[in-house]
Coordinates of C-alpha atoms in Angstrom, one line a residue:
M1 CA -163.5 65.7 131.8
K2 CA -167.1 66.0 133.1
A3 CA -169.8 66.8 130.7
V4 CA -171.4 70.2 131.0
I5 CA -175.1 69.9 131.8
K6 CA -177.3 72.8 130.6
S7 CA -179.2 74.8 133.2
N8 CA -182.7 73.3 134.1
Y9 CA -181.6 69.8 132.9
K10 CA -180.2 66.8 134.8
Q11 CA -178.3 63.6 133.9
T12 CA -180.3 60.4 134.5
E13 CA -180.0 56.7 133.7
V14 CA -181.8 57.3 130.4
G15 CA -179.8 60.4 129.5
L16 CA -180.3 64.2 129.8
I17 CA -183.9 65.3 130.8
P18 CA -185.4 68.5 132.2
S19 CA -184.9 68.9 135.9
D20 CA -188.6 68.9 136.6
W21 CA -189.1 65.5 134.7
E22 CA -188.7 62.1 136.4
V23 CA -187.6 58.7 135.2
K24 CA -190.4 56.3 135.8
K25 CA -190.7 52.5 135.6
L26 CA -193.5 51.5 133.2
G27 CA -195.0 49.5 136.0
E28 CA -195.4 52.7 138.1
I29 CA -197.6 54.4 135.6
A30 CA -199.5 51.5 134.0
D31 CA -201.1 48.1 134.7
I32 CA -199.5 45.4 132.6
D33 CA -201.0 42.0 131.7
I34 CA -203.6 42.0 134.4
D35 CA -206.7 41.1 132.3
N36 CA -206.6 37.6 130.7
L37 CA -209.3 35.8 128.8
S38 CA -211.3 33.6 131.1
S39 CA -213.1 30.3 130.2
S40 CA -216.3 30.5 128.4
T41 CA -219.4 28.2 128.9
N42 CA -220.2 28.7 125.2
P43 CA -217.6 26.9 123.1
D44 CA -218.9 28.6 119.9
Y45 CA -218.5 32.1 121.4
C46 CA -216.7 34.2 118.7
I47 CA -213.6 36.1 119.5
H48 CA -211.4 38.4 117.3
Y49 CA -207.8 37.4 117.6
I50 CA -204.8 39.7 116.9
S51 CA -201.4 38.2 116.3
I52 CA -198.1 40.0 116.1
E53 CA -198.1 39.4 112.4
D54 CA -201.4 41.3 112.1
V55 CA -199.8 44.5 113.2
D56 CA -197.4 46.6 111.2
R57 CA -196.0 49.8 112.8
G58 CA -199.1 50.8 114.6
V59 CA -201.6 49.7 112.0
L60 CA -203.9 46.7 112.5
K61 CA -203.7 45.0 109.1
N62 CA -205.7 41.8 109.9
R63 CA -207.4 39.8 112.5
T64 CA -208.7 36.2 112.8
D65 CA -212.3 35.5 113.8
V66 CA -212.5 32.2 115.6
S67 CA -214.8 30.4 118.1
F68 CA -213.6 30.2 121.6
K69 CA -213.1 26.4 121.4
N70 CA -210.8 26.9 118.3
A71 CA -208.9 29.9 119.6
P72 CA -205.1 29.5 119.7
S73 CA -203.8 28.7 123.2
R74 CA -201.8 31.9 123.1
A75 CA -204.9 34.0 122.6
R76 CA -205.3 35.1 126.2
R77 CA -205.0 38.8 126.5
K78 CA -208.1 41.0 126.4
V79 CA -208.1 44.2 124.4
K80 CA -210.1 47.3 125.0
L81 CA -210.2 51.1 124.2
G82 CA -206.9 52.7 125.3
S83 CA -205.0 49.4 125.5
I84 CA -201.4 49.4 124.2
L85 CA -200.3 46.2 122.6
F86 CA -196.6 46.1 123.2
S87 CA -194.7 43.4 121.2
T88 CA -192.3 41.6 123.4
V89 CA -190.8 39.6 120.5
R90 CA -188.4 41.1 118.0
P91 CA -188.6 42.6 115.4
N92 CA -190.0 44.8 118.1
L93 CA -190.5 48.0 116.1
R94 CA -193.1 46.8 113.7
S95 CA -195.8 45.3 116.0
H96 CA -197.0 47.8 118.6
L97 CA -200.6 49.0 118.5
L98 CA -202.6 51.6 120.3
I99 CA -206.3 50.6 120.5
K100 CA -208.3 53.8 119.5
D101 CA -211.7 52.2 119.2
D102 CA -213.9 50.2 121.6
L103 CA -213.2 46.7 120.3
K104 CA -215.6 44.2 121.9
D105 CA -214.5 40.6 122.1
Y106 CA -211.0 41.2 120.9
V107 CA -208.1 39.3 122.3
C108 CA -204.4 39.3 121.4
S109 CA -201.4 36.9 121.3
T110 CA -199.3 36.4 124.4
G111 CA -196.6 37.8 122.2
F112 CA -198.0 41.1 123.3
S113 CA -198.0 42.7 126.7
V114 CA -201.2 44.6 127.2
I115 CA -200.5 47.9 128.9
E116 CA -203.3 49.9 130.5
C117 CA -202.1 53.4 131.5
I118 CA -203.3 54.5 135.0
P119 CA -206.1 57.2 134.5
G120 CA -205.0 60.6 135.6
V121 CA -201.3 59.6 135.7
A122 CA -200.2 58.6 132.2
D123 CA -201.4 59.5 128.8
C124 CA -201.6 56.3 126.7
G125 CA -200.5 58.2 123.5
F126 CA -197.4 59.6 125.2
V127 CA -196.4 56.1 126.6
Y128 CA -197.1 54.5 123.2
N129 CA -194.8 56.7 121.3
H130 CA -191.9 55.8 123.6
F131 CA -192.1 52.2 122.2
F132 CA -190.9 53.5 118.8
A133 CA -188.2 55.7 120.2
T134 CA -184.6 55.2 121.1
I135 CA -184.6 55.1 124.9
V136 CA -187.0 52.1 125.3
N137 CA -185.6 50.2 122.4
K138 CA -182.0 50.4 123.7
Q139 CA -183.2 48.9 126.9
I140 CA -184.9 46.1 125.1
D141 CA -181.8 45.4 122.9
N142 CA -179.7 45.2 126.1
L143 CA -182.2 42.7 127.7
I144 CA -182.2 40.3 124.7
S145 CA -178.5 40.7 123.8
G146 CA -177.0 37.2 123.3
S147 CA -180.4 35.5 123.7
N148 CA -181.3 32.6 121.3
Y149 CA -184.9 33.7 121.6
P150 CA -185.2 37.5 121.1
A151 CA -188.0 38.3 123.5
I152 CA -188.7 39.9 126.9
N153 CA -191.4 39.0 129.5
S154 CA -194.0 41.0 131.5
K155 CA -191.5 41.5 134.3
D156 CA -189.0 43.1 131.9
V157 CA -191.8 45.3 130.5
R158 CA -192.7 46.6 134.0
F159 CA -189.1 47.7 134.6
L160 CA -188.6 49.6 131.3
L161 CA -187.7 53.2 132.1
I162 CA -189.2 56.3 130.4
P163 CA -188.6 60.0 131.0
F164 CA -191.8 61.4 132.4
P165 CA -193.1 65.0 132.4
P166 CA -194.4 66.5 135.7
T167 CA -198.0 66.9 134.4
K168 CA -200.4 64.8 132.4
A169 CA -201.2 68.0 130.3
E170 CA -197.6 68.0 129.0
Q171 CA -197.8 64.3 128.2
T172 CA -201.1 64.9 126.3
A173 CA -199.6 67.9 124.4
I174 CA -196.7 65.8 123.2
A175 CA -198.9 62.9 122.2
S176 CA -201.2 65.3 120.3
T177 CA -198.4 66.8 118.4
L178 CA -197.0 63.4 117.4
R179 CA -200.5 62.2 116.5
D180 CA -200.8 65.2 114.2
A181 CA -197.5 64.3 112.5
D182 CA -198.8 60.7 112.1
A183 CA -202.0 62.0 110.5
L184 CA -200.0 64.0 108.0
I185 CA -197.9 60.9 107.2
N186 CA -200.9 58.7 107.0
S187 CA -202.7 61.1 104.6
L188 CA -199.6 61.2 102.4
E189 CA -199.3 57.4 102.4
K190 CA -203.0 57.1 101.3
L191 CA -202.4 59.7 98.6
I192 CA -199.4 57.7 97.3
A193 CA -201.4 54.5 97.4
K194 CA -204.2 56.2 95.4
K195 CA -201.7 57.6 92.8
R196 CA -200.2 54.1 92.4
S197 CA -203.6 52.6 91.9
I198 CA -204.5 55.2 89.3
K199 CA -201.1 54.6 87.6
Q200 CA -201.7 50.8 87.5
A201 CA -205.1 51.2 86.0
T202 CA -203.8 53.8 83.5
M203 CA -200.9 51.5 82.6
H204 CA -203.3 48.5 82.1
E205 CA -205.5 50.5 79.7
L206 CA -202.7 52.2 77.8
L207 CA -200.7 49.0 77.3
K208 CA -203.7 46.9 76.3
P209 CA -203.3 45.8 72.6
K210 CA -205.6 47.6 70.2
D211 CA -206.5 47.4 66.6
G212 CA -203.6 48.3 64.3
W213 CA -200.9 47.4 66.8
S214 CA -198.0 45.0 65.8
S215 CA -196.7 42.1 67.9
E216 CA -193.3 40.4 67.8
P217 CA -191.3 38.1 70.1
I218 CA -188.5 39.9 72.0
K219 CA -185.8 37.9 70.1
N220 CA -186.9 39.8 66.9
I221 CA -186.8 43.3 68.4
A222 CA -183.8 43.2 70.9
S223 CA -180.8 41.3 71.9
I224 CA -180.5 39.3 75.2
C225 CA -177.5 38.3 77.2
T226 CA -176.3 37.8 80.8
G227 CA -173.5 39.5 82.6
A228 CA -170.1 38.2 83.6
K229 CA -169.7 39.5 87.2
N230 CA -170.3 38.1 90.6
T231 CA -171.8 40.0 93.6
Q232 CA -168.4 40.0 95.3
D233 CA -167.1 42.3 92.5
K234 CA -169.0 45.3 93.8
V235 CA -167.1 48.3 95.1
E236 CA -168.7 50.5 97.7
D237 CA -167.8 53.8 96.0
G238 CA -167.5 52.4 92.4
A239 CA -167.7 54.7 89.4
F240 CA -170.5 52.8 87.7
P241 CA -173.9 51.2 88.5
F242 CA -173.7 47.4 89.0
F243 CA -177.0 45.5 88.6
V244 CA -177.3 42.4 90.7
R245 CA -180.2 40.2 91.6
S246 CA -181.8 42.5 94.2
P247 CA -183.7 45.8 94.0
N248 CA -180.6 47.6 95.3
I249 CA -178.2 48.9 92.6
E250 CA -174.6 48.3 93.7
R251 CA -171.5 50.1 92.4
I252 CA -168.5 48.8 90.5
N253 CA -165.4 50.3 88.8
S254 CA -165.9 48.6 85.5
Y255 CA -168.6 48.8 82.8
S256 CA -169.4 46.2 80.1
F257 CA -172.2 48.1 78.3
D258 CA -172.9 51.7 77.4
G259 CA -176.4 52.4 76.2
E260 CA -180.1 51.8 76.8
A261 CA -181.1 48.5 78.4
V262 CA -183.7 46.7 80.5
L263 CA -182.2 44.4 83.2
V264 CA -184.1 41.6 85.0
A265 CA -183.0 39.2 87.8
G266 CA -182.6 35.6 86.5
D267 CA -182.7 33.9 89.9
G268 CA -182.7 34.6 93.6
V269 CA -185.5 36.2 95.7
G270 CA -186.2 38.7 92.9
T271 CA -186.6 36.2 90.1
G272 CA -188.6 37.7 87.3
K273 CA -189.6 40.7 89.5
V274 CA -186.5 42.8 90.0
M275 CA -186.2 45.0 86.9
H276 CA -184.4 48.2 86.0
Y277 CA -184.4 50.5 83.0
F278 CA -181.1 52.3 82.5
N279 CA -179.3 54.3 79.8
G280 CA -175.6 54.8 80.2
K281 CA -172.5 52.9 81.3
F282 CA -173.0 49.9 83.7
D283 CA -172.0 46.4 84.6
F284 CA -174.2 43.5 85.5
H285 CA -174.3 40.1 87.3
Q286 CA -173.9 36.8 85.5
R287 CA -177.5 35.8 86.5
V288 CA -179.0 39.1 85.4
Y289 CA -180.4 39.3 81.8
K290 CA -179.7 42.4 79.8
I291 CA -182.2 43.3 77.0
S292 CA -180.8 45.9 74.7
N293 CA -180.1 47.1 71.1
F294 CA -183.8 47.7 70.5
Q295 CA -184.9 48.0 66.9
C296 CA -186.1 51.4 65.7
K297 CA -189.7 50.2 65.7
I298 CA -189.8 50.1 69.5
L299 CA -188.8 52.5 72.2
G300 CA -186.7 51.0 75.0
F301 CA -188.7 52.7 77.7
Y302 CA -192.0 51.6 76.2
F303 CA -190.6 48.0 76.1
F304 CA -189.7 48.3 79.8
L305 CA -193.2 49.4 80.8
Y306 CA -194.8 46.5 79.0
F307 CA -192.2 44.0 80.1
Q308 CA -192.4 45.1 83.7
N309 CA -196.2 44.9 83.7
N310 CA -196.4 41.4 82.1
F311 CA -193.3 39.3 82.4
Y312 CA -193.8 37.8 85.9
D313 CA -197.4 36.7 84.9
R314 CA -195.9 35.0 81.8
I315 CA -193.3 33.0 83.7
M316 CA -195.8 32.0 86.3
Q317 CA -197.9 30.5 83.5
L318 CA -194.9 28.6 82.3
T319 CA -194.4 26.8 85.6
A320 CA -196.5 24.3 87.5
K321 CA -195.2 25.5 90.8
S322 CA -196.3 28.5 93.0
S323 CA -192.9 30.2 92.5
V324 CA -190.2 30.4 89.9
D325 CA -186.6 29.3 90.8
S326 CA -184.9 30.8 87.7
V327 CA -185.6 32.5 84.4
R328 CA -184.7 30.7 81.3
R329 CA -183.6 32.6 78.2
E330 CA -186.5 31.4 76.1
M331 CA -189.0 32.7 78.7
I332 CA -187.7 36.2 77.6
S333 CA -186.9 35.6 74.0
E334 CA -190.3 34.0 73.0
M335 CA -192.4 36.6 74.9
Q336 CA -194.6 38.5 72.5
I337 CA -194.5 42.3 72.8
P338 CA -197.5 44.2 71.3
F339 CA -196.7 47.8 70.3
P340 CA -198.3 50.7 68.5
S341 CA -196.6 53.4 66.3
I342 CA -193.5 55.1 67.7
E343 CA -195.7 58.3 68.2
E344 CA -198.2 56.4 70.4
Q345 CA -195.4 54.6 72.2
T346 CA -193.9 58.1 73.0
H347 CA -197.2 59.3 74.3
I348 CA -197.7 56.2 76.5
A349 CA -194.2 56.5 77.9
S350 CA -194.6 60.2 78.5
V351 CA -197.9 59.8 80.4
L352 CA -196.6 57.0 82.6
S353 CA -193.2 58.7 83.2
D354 CA -195.0 61.8 84.4
M355 CA -197.1 59.7 86.8
D356 CA -193.9 58.1 88.1
S357 CA -192.3 61.5 88.6
E358 CA -195.3 62.6 90.7
I359 CA -195.2 59.5 92.8
N360 CA -191.5 59.7 93.3
A361 CA -191.8 63.3 94.4
L362 CA -194.5 62.3 96.9
E363 CA -192.4 59.4 98.2
K364 CA -189.5 61.8 98.8
K365 CA -191.8 64.1 100.7
L366 CA -193.1 61.1 102.7
N367 CA -189.5 60.1 103.7
K368 CA -188.8 63.7 104.7
Y369 CA -191.9 63.8 106.9
K370 CA -191.0 60.5 108.5
S371 CA -187.5 61.8 109.2
I372 CA -188.9 65.0 110.7
K373 CA -191.3 63.0 112.9
Q374 CA -188.5 60.8 114.2
G375 CA -186.6 63.9 115.1
M376 CA -189.7 65.3 116.8
M377 CA -190.0 62.1 118.9
Q378 CA -186.4 62.3 120.0
N379 CA -186.8 65.9 121.1
L380 CA -190.3 65.9 122.6
L381 CA -190.1 62.5 124.4
T382 CA -186.8 63.6 126.2
G383 CA -187.9 67.2 126.9
K384 CA -185.3 68.8 124.7
I385 CA -188.3 70.7 123.2
R386 CA -191.0 71.7 125.7
L387 CA -194.6 72.3 124.6
I388 CA -195.7 73.3 128.1
N389 CA -193.2 75.2 130.3
N390 CA -193.8 74.1 133.9
Q391 CA -190.8 76.0 135.2
E392 CA -190.9 79.7 136.2

């Protein structure tokens, strides 16, 4: 059966788009890799080099300032206001960048294609957003499928197809709307970062030992043991939480403990860093330590807060290497835990718990905004939602 196409839309090689839109090759609306870094007569001439690793989802996180004579051989592409740095090497989605400032003496890795939108034809913000959307990334996935080196070249970039509105005004309206969504997301990310920083400073101050506090090793105030399960024991829709050596909490149909506990990964990539506080029925991996059965002088959640904030620093002090392969029981059992009265522990736990709740609420809102923005991209960049109606 033939698909029914809505009025004023047409089927194209990139899917359904408005009948007044066109499918354009990127090379028809932009110049690609036409401006390379030429030789310099001054070997000490300073350039600012951007690598793929310096860019994370549209944000320039870093740069390297080097003299021309010491610049990497791959530092050949000039960067200027309005340039789009398009990562031709997977993971593709994290390393695109739109240059919004006039950056003098900036160059970038040949791992980027530098795209210059033709003035009066294409809006750079509209084109840039397509590189994070489904249509372009499906084409890239098809190009690199089965390749041992997941990358595309400038020729491939020129032939990438994008749906294209009939006027630059509509492109600009789409780009402006998505830019506003990005600004909202960025402001929320900054607020979350600020709240986390405030929480960290507050935690440091509240947990700093003071006159009148007690201090005892963990072995005197709680019991310590490891689990008996392997990762393979997890069940996708299991009835109980299953704590393994990663931040992700799996599920399982058994439980070996019912109560309040702190769990910490004993080896693997999360050694000494992956921690959970839980109160209820659960099971846990044979290389996960469970700290439980806290004496009445200490609150389990207060213990978790102090332990989480100090344990990794302790185990780093106990090793001569730059990383820790595994946690030994005595690293936990001999660790001193300073603590105030139960009343003050309760206050500390309440303050930090409230801050966590606020941050978690903001993170949920952020994820919601990101999801909404992704839906906006899908609808706006394919013409399913029109901001300017060019049809009578």
